[in-house]
Structure formats: structure tokens, C-alpha cells
Amino acid sequence: MLRKKHPKKEVELAIQYAENHGWRYKEAGGSAHAWSRLLCPLENREGCSMSIWSTPRDSVNHARQICRRVDSCPHRDK
Ligand SMILES: [Zn+2]
């Protein structure tokens, strides 16, 4: 899927990490602060989701949160 790149390199890498684990990118409509949402491989309402901020105060920490969220998702294949 074609998506825009995140302006922060660390966050972009974390998003790629999530995508490699089957997470999907979803354009954030409405909110000015959220850059996008990521949805876990479980494609229903019980699946995990998280907000990606366009200008996180601490991009390294935000990237770390994203990776942690991916790792703790109980719905991944392996
Ligand atoms: Zn999940």
C-alpha cells in the first residue's frame, strides 16, 4: 500500500517494523495532531490500534512505544 512517509526517521522505521508484522496504516481523518493510525493484523473491532503523532515531542520515545505496542499485540501470527 502506498503511504506517505513519516517526517521523523525513527518513527518511520517503527512504522515499517509494524508493517512487517502485518499492521496496517490508516489515514487519520479529522485530527490535526494524529498523523495516522496503525491497526493490528486482527481485522475487527477487537484488534489493537494506535495513533501515530505527526510531531511527537520525543520521536525516539514515540518510535519505541510503537515497537512495544507491536510486540505486545496478542493477535499476530507467530
Ligand atoms: Zn492486536
PDB file of N, CA and C and ligand atoms in Angstrom:
ATOM      1  N   MET A   1       0.844  -1.189   0.000  1.00  0.00           N
ATOM      2  CA  MET A   1       0.000   0.000   0.000  1.00  0.00           C
ATOM      3  C   MET A   1       0.880   1.240   0.000  1.00  0.00           C
ATOM      4  N   LEU A   2       0.491   2.184  -0.752  1.00  0.00           N
ATOM      5  CA  LEU A   2       1.242   3.416  -0.826  1.00  0.00           C
ATOM      6  C   LEU A   2       0.849   4.304   0.354  1.00  0.00           C
ATOM      7  N   ARG A   3       1.811   4.803   1.043  1.00  0.00           N
ATOM      8  CA  ARG A   3       1.509   5.725   2.122  1.00  0.00           C
ATOM      9  C   ARG A   3       2.572   6.790   2.170  1.00  0.00           C
ATOM     10  N   LYS A   4       2.215   7.877   2.809  1.00  0.00           N
ATOM     11  CA  LYS A   4       3.212   8.932   2.943  1.00  0.00           C
ATOM     12  C   LYS A   4       4.217   8.541   4.002  1.00  0.00           C
ATOM     13  N   LYS A   5       5.408   9.057   3.846  1.00  0.00           N
ATOM     14  CA  LYS A   5       6.466   8.772   4.814  1.00  0.00           C
ATOM     15  C   LYS A   5       6.324   9.680   6.012  1.00  0.00           C
ATOM     16  N   HIS A   6       6.676   9.128   7.170  1.00  0.00           N
ATOM     17  CA  HIS A   6       6.660   9.975   8.351  1.00  0.00           C
ATOM     18  C   HIS A   6       7.892  10.872   8.350  1.00  0.00           C
ATOM     19  N   PRO A   7       7.717  12.132   8.722  1.00  0.00           N
ATOM     20  CA  PRO A   7       8.846  13.076   8.681  1.00  0.00           C
ATOM     21  C   PRO A   7       9.994  12.718   9.631  1.00  0.00           C
ATOM     22  N   LYS A   8       9.665  12.005  10.711  1.00  0.00           N
ATOM     23  CA  LYS A   8      10.727  11.615  11.657  1.00  0.00           C
ATOM     24  C   LYS A   8      11.242  10.230  11.316  1.00  0.00           C
ATOM     25  N   LYS A   9      12.551  10.146  11.107  1.00  0.00           N
ATOM     26  CA  LYS A   9      13.142   8.884  10.656  1.00  0.00           C
ATOM     27  C   LYS A   9      12.880   7.743  11.620  1.00  0.00           C
ATOM     28  N   GLU A  10      13.014   8.003  12.916  1.00  0.00           N
ATOM     29  CA  GLU A  10      12.819   6.950  13.914  1.00  0.00           C
ATOM     30  C   GLU A  10      11.405   6.403  13.852  1.00  0.00           C
ATOM     31  N   VAL A  11      10.457   7.320  13.712  1.00  0.00           N
ATOM     32  CA  VAL A  11       9.052   6.921  13.692  1.00  0.00           C
ATOM     33  C   VAL A  11       8.746   6.158  12.407  1.00  0.00           C
ATOM     34  N   GLU A  12       9.321   6.622  11.309  1.00  0.00           N
ATOM     35  CA  GLU A  12       9.138   5.937  10.032  1.00  0.00           C
ATOM     36  C   GLU A  12       9.638   4.490  10.130  1.00  0.00           C
ATOM     37  N   LEU A  13      10.783   4.301  10.761  1.00  0.00           N
ATOM     38  CA  LEU A  13      11.323   2.945  10.907  1.00  0.00           C
ATOM     39  C   LEU A  13      10.414   2.089  11.781  1.00  0.00           C
ATOM     40  N   ALA A  14       9.852   2.691  12.811  1.00  0.00           N
ATOM     41  CA  ALA A  14       8.936   1.955  13.691  1.00  0.00           C
ATOM     42  C   ALA A  14       7.675   1.552  12.932  1.00  0.00           C
ATOM     43  N   ILE A  15       7.211   2.432  12.053  1.00  0.00           N
ATOM     44  CA  ILE A  15       6.032   2.110  11.245  1.00  0.00           C
ATOM     45  C   ILE A  15       6.348   0.949  10.305  1.00  0.00           C
ATOM     46  N   GLN A  16       7.551   0.971   9.738  1.00  0.00           N
ATOM     47  CA  GLN A  16       7.944  -0.142   8.871  1.00  0.00           C
ATOM     48  C   GLN A  16       8.012  -1.441   9.656  1.00  0.00           C
ATOM     49  N   TYR A  17       8.487  -1.345  10.885  1.00  0.00           N
ATOM     50  CA  TYR A  17       8.545  -2.511  11.761  1.00  0.00           C
ATOM     51  C   TYR A  17       7.127  -3.064  11.967  1.00  0.00           C
ATOM     52  N   ALA A  18       6.190  -2.174  12.245  1.00  0.00           N
ATOM     53  CA  ALA A  18       4.797  -2.592  12.442  1.00  0.00           C
ATOM     54  C   ALA A  18       4.248  -3.235  11.170  1.00  0.00           C
ATOM     55  N   GLU A  19       4.550  -2.623  10.036  1.00  0.00           N
ATOM     56  CA  GLU A  19       4.044  -3.159   8.765  1.00  0.00           C
ATOM     57  C   GLU A  19       4.601  -4.550   8.493  1.00  0.00           C
ATOM     58  N   ASN A  20       5.848  -4.753   8.881  1.00  0.00           N
ATOM     59  CA  ASN A  20       6.448  -6.077   8.702  1.00  0.00           C
ATOM     60  C   ASN A  20       5.767  -7.126   9.567  1.00  0.00           C
ATOM     61  N   HIS A  21       5.060  -6.681  10.585  1.00  0.00           N
ATOM     62  CA  HIS A  21       4.331  -7.598  11.439  1.00  0.00           C
ATOM     63  C   HIS A  21       2.842  -7.614  11.103  1.00  0.00           C
ATOM     64  N   GLY A  22       2.514  -7.131   9.945  1.00  0.00           N
ATOM     65  CA  GLY A  22       1.141  -7.244   9.464  1.00  0.00           C
ATOM     66  C   GLY A  22       0.208  -6.114   9.873  1.00  0.00           C
ATOM     67  N   TRP A  23       0.767  -5.097  10.497  1.00  0.00           N
ATOM     68  CA  TRP A  23      -0.085  -3.964  10.867  1.00  0.00           C
ATOM     69  C   TRP A  23      -0.398  -3.142   9.631  1.00  0.00           C
ATOM     70  N   ARG A  24      -1.547  -2.489   9.683  1.00  0.00           N
ATOM     71  CA  ARG A  24      -1.986  -1.701   8.543  1.00  0.00           C
ATOM     72  C   ARG A  24      -2.047  -0.222   8.897  1.00  0.00           C
ATOM     73  N   TYR A  25      -1.755   0.557   7.912  1.00  0.00           N
ATOM     74  CA  TYR A  25      -1.745   2.006   8.050  1.00  0.00           C
ATOM     75  C   TYR A  25      -3.112   2.552   7.678  1.00  0.00           C
ATOM     76  N   LYS A  26      -3.577   3.487   8.445  1.00  0.00           N
ATOM     77  CA  LYS A  26      -4.875   4.092   8.156  1.00  0.00           C
ATOM     78  C   LYS A  26      -4.748   5.599   8.317  1.00  0.00           C
ATOM     79  N   GLU A  27      -5.111   6.291   7.285  1.00  0.00           N
ATOM     80  CA  GLU A  27      -5.055   7.746   7.303  1.00  0.00           C
ATOM     81  C   GLU A  27      -5.936   8.268   8.437  1.00  0.00           C
ATOM     82  N   ALA A  28      -5.402   9.203   9.208  1.00  0.00           N
ATOM     83  CA  ALA A  28      -6.188   9.785  10.288  1.00  0.00           C
ATOM     84  C   ALA A  28      -7.009  10.930   9.736  1.00  0.00           C
ATOM     85  N   GLY A  29      -8.295  10.800   9.821  1.00  0.00           N
ATOM     86  CA  GLY A  29      -9.142  11.886   9.364  1.00  0.00           C
ATOM     87  C   GLY A  29      -9.472  12.793  10.534  1.00  0.00           C
ATOM     88  N   GLY A  30      -9.534  14.056  10.282  1.00  0.00           N
ATOM     89  CA  GLY A  30     -10.039  14.962  11.305  1.00  0.00           C
ATOM     90  C   GLY A  30      -8.984  15.539  12.220  1.00  0.00           C
ATOM     91  N   SER A  31      -8.297  14.704  12.965  1.00  0.00           N
ATOM     92  CA  SER A  31      -7.386  15.233  13.967  1.00  0.00           C
ATOM     93  C   SER A  31      -6.167  15.880  13.334  1.00  0.00           C
ATOM     94  N   ALA A  32      -5.798  17.023  13.848  1.00  0.00           N
ATOM     95  CA  ALA A  32      -4.629  17.722  13.324  1.00  0.00           C
ATOM     96  C   ALA A  32      -3.353  17.150  13.921  1.00  0.00           C
ATOM     97  N   HIS A  33      -3.479  16.485  15.068  1.00  0.00           N
ATOM     98  CA  HIS A  33      -2.274  16.037  15.770  1.00  0.00           C
ATOM     99  C   HIS A  33      -1.850  14.644  15.354  1.00  0.00           C
ATOM    100  N   ALA A  34      -2.834  13.810  15.059  1.00  0.00           N
ATOM    101  CA  ALA A  34      -2.500  12.436  14.691  1.00  0.00           C
ATOM    102  C   ALA A  34      -2.093  12.397  13.230  1.00  0.00           C
ATOM    103  N   TRP A  35      -0.983  11.747  12.985  1.00  0.00           N
ATOM    104  CA  TRP A  35      -0.505  11.619  11.609  1.00  0.00           C
ATOM    105  C   TRP A  35      -1.257  10.487  10.918  1.00  0.00           C
ATOM    106  N   SER A  36      -1.446   9.415  11.631  1.00  0.00           N
ATOM    107  CA  SER A  36      -2.176   8.280  11.096  1.00  0.00           C
ATOM    108  C   SER A  36      -2.501   7.344  12.238  1.00  0.00           C
ATOM    109  N   ARG A  37      -3.166   6.272  11.926  1.00  0.00           N
ATOM    110  CA  ARG A  37      -3.363   5.208  12.887  1.00  0.00           C
ATOM    111  C   ARG A  37      -2.769   3.935  12.319  1.00  0.00           C
ATOM    112  N   LEU A  38      -2.352   3.059  13.218  1.00  0.00           N
ATOM    113  CA  LEU A  38      -1.911   1.736  12.806  1.00  0.00           C
ATOM    114  C   LEU A  38      -2.872   0.723  13.417  1.00  0.00           C
ATOM    115  N   LEU A  39      -3.276  -0.232  12.613  1.00  0.00           N
ATOM    116  CA  LEU A  39      -4.207  -1.264  13.055  1.00  0.00           C
ATOM    117  C   LEU A  39      -3.512  -2.611  12.999  1.00  0.00           C
ATOM    118  N   CYS A  40      -3.743  -3.404  14.027  1.00  0.00           N
ATOM    119  CA  CYS A  40      -3.050  -4.684  14.116  1.00  0.00           C
ATOM    120  C   CYS A  40      -3.662  -5.703  13.152  1.00  0.00           C
ATOM    121  N   PRO A  41      -3.025  -6.869  12.994  1.00  0.00           N
ATOM    122  CA  PRO A  41      -3.471  -7.845  11.990  1.00  0.00           C
ATOM    123  C   PRO A  41      -4.893  -8.366  12.199  1.00  0.00           C
ATOM    124  N   LEU A  42      -5.420  -8.240  13.396  1.00  0.00           N
ATOM    125  CA  LEU A  42      -6.790  -8.689  13.638  1.00  0.00           C
ATOM    126  C   LEU A  42      -7.752  -7.670  13.043  1.00  0.00           C
ATOM    127  N   GLU A  43      -8.479  -8.078  12.023  1.00  0.00           N
ATOM    128  CA  GLU A  43      -9.280  -7.103  11.302  1.00  0.00           C
ATOM    129  C   GLU A  43     -10.688  -6.995  11.835  1.00  0.00           C
ATOM    130  N   ASN A  44     -10.819  -6.756  13.107  1.00  0.00           N
ATOM    131  CA  ASN A  44     -12.138  -6.424  13.621  1.00  0.00           C
ATOM    132  C   ASN A  44     -12.016  -5.455  14.786  1.00  0.00           C
ATOM    133  N   ARG A  45     -13.113  -5.183  15.458  1.00  0.00           N
ATOM    134  CA  ARG A  45     -13.113  -4.124  16.463  1.00  0.00           C
ATOM    135  C   ARG A  45     -12.258  -4.472  17.670  1.00  0.00           C
ATOM    136  N   GLU A  46     -11.973  -5.753  17.850  1.00  0.00           N
ATOM    137  CA  GLU A  46     -11.154  -6.125  18.996  1.00  0.00           C
ATOM    138  C   GLU A  46      -9.662  -5.990  18.720  1.00  0.00           C
ATOM    139  N   GLY A  47      -9.323  -5.708  17.489  1.00  0.00           N
ATOM    140  CA  GLY A  47      -7.916  -5.538  17.160  1.00  0.00           C
ATOM    141  C   GLY A  47      -7.345  -4.287  17.830  1.00  0.00           C
ATOM    142  N   CYS A  48      -6.034  -4.286  17.964  1.00  0.00           N
ATOM    143  CA  CYS A  48      -5.372  -3.136  18.574  1.00  0.00           C
ATOM    144  C   CYS A  48      -5.269  -2.012  17.546  1.00  0.00           C
ATOM    145  N   SER A  49      -5.185  -0.819  18.044  1.00  0.00           N
ATOM    146  CA  SER A  49      -4.887   0.305  17.163  1.00  0.00           C
ATOM    147  C   SER A  49      -4.076   1.315  17.952  1.00  0.00           C
ATOM    148  N   MET A  50      -3.334   2.099  17.264  1.00  0.00           N
ATOM    149  CA  MET A  50      -2.594   3.160  17.951  1.00  0.00           C
ATOM    150  C   MET A  50      -2.467   4.367  17.054  1.00  0.00           C
ATOM    151  N   SER A  51      -2.337   5.496  17.692  1.00  0.00           N
ATOM    152  CA  SER A  51      -2.185   6.749  16.974  1.00  0.00           C
ATOM    153  C   SER A  51      -0.715   7.050  16.764  1.00  0.00           C
ATOM    154  N   ILE A  52      -0.403   7.514  15.580  1.00  0.00           N
ATOM    155  CA  ILE A  52       0.941   7.984  15.289  1.00  0.00           C
ATOM    156  C   ILE A  52       0.874   9.505  15.245  1.00  0.00           C
ATOM    157  N   TRP A  53       1.705  10.127  16.024  1.00  0.00           N
ATOM    158  CA  TRP A  53       1.693  11.587  16.060  1.00  0.00           C
ATOM    159  C   TRP A  53       2.607  12.148  14.975  1.00  0.00           C
ATOM    160  N   SER A  54       2.175  13.256  14.402  1.00  0.00           N
ATOM    161  CA  SER A  54       2.985  13.843  13.329  1.00  0.00           C
ATOM    162  C   SER A  54       4.198  14.561  13.912  1.00  0.00           C
ATOM    163  N   THR A  55       4.061  15.148  15.075  1.00  0.00           N
ATOM    164  CA  THR A  55       5.176  15.859  15.680  1.00  0.00           C
ATOM    165  C   THR A  55       5.304  15.456  17.145  1.00  0.00           C
ATOM    166  N   PRO A  56       5.756  14.227  17.369  1.00  0.00           N
ATOM    167  CA  PRO A  56       5.915  13.790  18.760  1.00  0.00           C
ATOM    168  C   PRO A  56       6.991  14.617  19.449  1.00  0.00           C
ATOM    169  N   ARG A  57       6.797  14.872  20.736  1.00  0.00           N
ATOM    170  CA  ARG A  57       7.767  15.670  21.484  1.00  0.00           C
ATOM    171  C   ARG A  57       9.102  14.944  21.523  1.00  0.00           C
ATOM    172  N   ASP A  58       9.034  13.635  21.652  1.00  0.00           N
ATOM    173  CA  ASP A  58      10.249  12.819  21.684  1.00  0.00           C
ATOM    174  C   ASP A  58      10.063  11.696  20.677  1.00  0.00           C
ATOM    175  N   SER A  59      10.616  11.884  19.479  1.00  0.00           N
ATOM    176  CA  SER A  59      10.331  10.940  18.395  1.00  0.00           C
ATOM    177  C   SER A  59      10.936   9.569  18.664  1.00  0.00           C
ATOM    178  N   VAL A  60      12.086   9.541  19.339  1.00  0.00           N
ATOM    179  CA  VAL A  60      12.706   8.246  19.659  1.00  0.00           C
ATOM    180  C   VAL A  60      11.813   7.468  20.609  1.00  0.00           C
ATOM    181  N   ASN A  61      11.309   8.166  21.593  1.00  0.00           N
ATOM    182  CA  ASN A  61      10.432   7.519  22.561  1.00  0.00           C
ATOM    183  C   ASN A  61       9.128   7.071  21.903  1.00  0.00           C
ATOM    184  N   HIS A  62       8.591   7.892  21.025  1.00  0.00           N
ATOM    185  CA  HIS A  62       7.363   7.544  20.320  1.00  0.00           C
ATOM    186  C   HIS A  62       7.591   6.287  19.471  1.00  0.00           C
ATOM    187  N   ALA A  63       8.726   6.238  18.801  1.00  0.00           N
ATOM    188  CA  ALA A  63       9.056   5.071  17.989  1.00  0.00           C
ATOM    189  C   ALA A  63       9.142   3.824  18.862  1.00  0.00           C
ATOM    190  N   ARG A  64       9.714   3.994  20.043  1.00  0.00           N
ATOM    191  CA  ARG A  64       9.853   2.871  20.962  1.00  0.00           C
ATOM    192  C   ARG A  64       8.473   2.380  21.411  1.00  0.00           C
ATOM    193  N   GLN A  65       7.573   3.314  21.666  1.00  0.00           N
ATOM    194  CA  GLN A  65       6.204   2.953  22.050  1.00  0.00           C
ATOM    195  C   GLN A  65       5.534   2.133  20.955  1.00  0.00           C
ATOM    196  N   ILE A  66       5.745   2.544  19.714  1.00  0.00           N
ATOM    197  CA  ILE A  66       5.132   1.838  18.588  1.00  0.00           C
ATOM    198  C   ILE A  66       5.633   0.402  18.540  1.00  0.00           C
ATOM    199  N   CYS A  67       6.944   0.225  18.653  1.00  0.00           N
ATOM    200  CA  CYS A  67       7.521  -1.119  18.608  1.00  0.00           C
ATOM    201  C   CYS A  67       7.019  -1.968  19.767  1.00  0.00           C
ATOM    202  N   ARG A  68       6.896  -1.354  20.930  1.00  0.00           N
ATOM    203  CA  ARG A  68       6.437  -2.097  22.100  1.00  0.00           C
ATOM    204  C   ARG A  68       4.992  -2.560  21.897  1.00  0.00           C
ATOM    205  N   ARG A  69       4.209  -1.686  21.297  1.00  0.00           N
ATOM    206  CA  ARG A  69       2.804  -1.999  21.041  1.00  0.00           C
ATOM    207  C   ARG A  69       2.699  -3.172  20.060  1.00  0.00           C
ATOM    208  N   VAL A  70       3.551  -3.166  19.045  1.00  0.00           N
ATOM    209  CA  VAL A  70       3.571  -4.260  18.064  1.00  0.00           C
ATOM    210  C   VAL A  70       3.957  -5.562  18.760  1.00  0.00           C
ATOM    211  N   ASP A  71       4.970  -5.485  19.623  1.00  0.00           N
ATOM    212  CA  ASP A  71       5.446  -6.683  20.308  1.00  0.00           C
ATOM    213  C   ASP A  71       4.416  -7.243  21.279  1.00  0.00           C
ATOM    214  N   SER A  72       3.593  -6.383  21.835  1.00  0.00           N
ATOM    215  CA  SER A  72       2.652  -6.859  22.850  1.00  0.00           C
ATOM    216  C   SER A  72       1.302  -7.242  22.261  1.00  0.00           C
ATOM    217  N   CYS A  73       1.136  -7.068  20.970  1.00  0.00           N
ATOM    218  CA  CYS A  73      -0.133  -7.434  20.338  1.00  0.00           C
ATOM    219  C   CYS A  73      -0.316  -8.952  20.392  1.00  0.00           C
ATOM    220  N   PRO A  74      -1.441  -9.424  20.955  1.00  0.00           N
ATOM    221  CA  PRO A  74      -1.656 -10.863  21.067  1.00  0.00           C
ATOM    222  C   PRO A  74      -2.209 -11.494  19.789  1.00  0.00           C
ATOM    223  N   HIS A  75      -2.403 -10.694  18.755  1.00  0.00           N
ATOM    224  CA  HIS A  75      -3.109 -11.175  17.569  1.00  0.00           C
ATOM    225  C   HIS A  75      -2.198 -11.513  16.405  1.00  0.00           C
ATOM    226  N   ARG A  76      -0.911 -11.400  16.611  1.00  0.00           N
ATOM    227  CA  ARG A  76      -0.050 -11.655  15.458  1.00  0.00           C
ATOM    228  C   ARG A  76       0.100 -13.166  15.210  1.00  0.00           C
ATOM    229  N   ASP A  77       0.522 -13.452  14.021  1.00  0.00           N
ATOM    230  CA  ASP A  77       0.522 -14.850  13.560  1.00  0.00           C
ATOM    231  C   ASP A  77       1.471 -15.706  14.363  1.00  0.00           C
ATOM    232  N   LYS A  78       2.705 -15.203  14.531  1.00  0.00           N
ATOM    233  CA  LYS A  78       3.693 -16.051  15.167  1.00  0.00           C
ATOM    234  C   LYS A  78       3.862 -15.711  16.626  1.00  0.00           C
TER     235      LYS A  78
HETATM  236 ZN    ZN B   1      -3.667  -6.909  18.202  1.00  0.00          ZN
END
